[in-house]
Amino acid sequence: MTVFGLSWTTALAEGGRDALKQRCGGDYTTYCGDLPPDGDEVQACFRKNMANLSPACRAEIDRHEKGRRKG
């Protein structure tokens, strides 16, 4: 499953885990903290709450999405 064109698993495997954790950790806790962090449910939760995510988190997701399109 993907989040905004971003495979969560791929982003984490490519070293994006630290950046996503740092920039999206608060958003995860606020909106999706009751869900397992690597599950499909959290991806759906982020998608549902995209408009509410912090600018830093949205930018990190966008960065991964753009990198994925180039590769």
C-alpha atoms as a printed R data frame, in Angstrom:
   type eleno elety resid chain resno      x      y       z
1  ATOM     1    CA   MET     A     1  0.000  0.000   0.000
2  ATOM     2    CA   THR     A     2  1.142  3.538  -0.644
3  ATOM     3    CA   VAL     A     3  0.666  6.846   1.084
4  ATOM     4    CA   PHE     A     4  0.340  9.739  -1.368
5  ATOM     5    CA   GLY     A     5  2.328  7.780  -3.949
6  ATOM     6    CA   LEU     A     6  4.828  6.820  -1.271
7  ATOM     7    CA   SER     A     7  5.317  3.237  -0.245
8  ATOM     8    CA   TRP     A     8  5.622  3.532   3.520
9  ATOM     9    CA   THR     A     9  7.646  0.332   3.675
10 ATOM    10    CA   THR     A    10  9.949  1.482   0.871
11 ATOM    11    CA   ALA     A    11 10.519  4.878   2.471
12 ATOM    12    CA   LEU     A    12 11.416  3.228   5.738
13 ATOM    13    CA   ALA     A    13 13.699  0.710   4.058
14 ATOM    14    CA   GLU     A    14 15.527  3.445   2.108
15 ATOM    15    CA   GLY     A    15 16.661  5.236   5.239
16 ATOM    16    CA   GLY     A    16 13.687  7.548   5.341
17 ATOM    17    CA   ARG     A    17 12.597  6.109   8.669
18 ATOM    18    CA   ASP     A    18 14.513  8.655  10.748
19 ATOM    19    CA   ALA     A    19 13.338 11.643   8.711
20 ATOM    20    CA   LEU     A    20  9.729 10.468   8.672
21 ATOM    21    CA   LYS     A    21  9.872  9.674  12.364
22 ATOM    22    CA   GLN     A    22 11.354 13.065  13.181
23 ATOM    23    CA   ARG     A    23  9.021 15.107  11.004
24 ATOM    24    CA   CYS     A    24  5.836 13.057  11.306
25 ATOM    25    CA   GLY     A    25  6.131 11.605  14.813
26 ATOM    26    CA   GLY     A    26  3.961 14.254  16.430
27 ATOM    27    CA   ASP     A    27  1.341 13.929  13.705
28 ATOM    28    CA   TYR     A    28  1.370 10.172  14.100
29 ATOM    29    CA   THR     A    29  0.819 10.522  17.854
30 ATOM    30    CA   THR     A    30 -1.914 13.128  17.412
31 ATOM    31    CA   TYR     A    31 -3.914 11.511  14.610
32 ATOM    32    CA   CYS     A    32 -2.909  7.861  14.390
33 ATOM    33    CA   GLY     A    33 -1.156  6.916  17.640
34 ATOM    34    CA   ASP     A    34 -3.602  4.151  18.441
35 ATOM    35    CA   LEU     A    35 -2.580  2.277  15.268
36 ATOM    36    CA   PRO     A    36  0.487  0.108  14.615
37 ATOM    37    CA   PRO     A    37  3.134  2.341  12.978
38 ATOM    38    CA   ASP     A    38  3.914  0.057  10.049
39 ATOM    39    CA   GLY     A    39  0.390 -1.110   9.287
40 ATOM    40    CA   ASP     A    40 -1.906 -0.268   6.424
41 ATOM    41    CA   GLU     A    41 -4.236  1.430   8.893
42 ATOM    42    CA   VAL     A    42 -1.731  4.157   9.745
43 ATOM    43    CA   GLN     A    43 -1.222  4.864   6.059
44 ATOM    44    CA   ALA     A    44 -4.964  5.330   5.635
45 ATOM    45    CA   CYS     A    45 -4.987  7.520   8.738
46 ATOM    46    CA   PHE     A    46 -2.260  9.784   7.346
47 ATOM    47    CA   ARG     A    47 -4.095  9.987   4.020
48 ATOM    48    CA   LYS     A    48 -7.326 10.904   5.822
49 ATOM    49    CA   ASN     A    49 -5.587 13.585   7.888
50 ATOM    50    CA   MET     A    50 -3.257 14.979   5.193
51 ATOM    51    CA   ALA     A    51 -4.753 18.485   5.436
52 ATOM    52    CA   ASN     A    52 -4.096 18.476   9.193
53 ATOM    53    CA   LEU     A    53 -0.515 17.193   9.105
54 ATOM    54    CA   SER     A    54  2.267 19.575   9.989
55 ATOM    55    CA   PRO     A    55  4.023 21.333   7.118
56 ATOM    56    CA   ALA     A    56  7.254 19.487   7.950
57 ATOM    57    CA   CYS     A    57  5.535 16.106   7.746
58 ATOM    58    CA   ARG     A    58  3.773 16.950   4.484
59 ATOM    59    CA   ALA     A    59  7.090 18.196   3.044
60 ATOM    60    CA   GLU     A    60  8.851 14.967   4.029
61 ATOM    61    CA   ILE     A    61  6.120 12.865   2.435
62 ATOM    62    CA   ASP     A    62  6.366 15.037  -0.693
63 ATOM    63    CA   ARG     A    63 10.164 14.669  -0.747
64 ATOM    64    CA   HIS     A    64  9.866 10.895  -0.681
65 ATOM    65    CA   GLU     A    65  7.160 10.946  -3.318
66 ATOM    66    CA   LYS     A    66  9.307 13.045  -5.680
67 ATOM    67    CA   GLY     A    67 12.338 10.840  -5.087
68 ATOM    68    CA   ARG     A    68 10.294  7.782  -5.886
69 ATOM    69    CA   ARG     A    69  9.117  9.237  -9.194
70 ATOM    70    CA   LYS     A    70 12.717  9.931 -10.269
71 ATOM    71    CA   GLY     A    71 13.923  6.445  -9.337
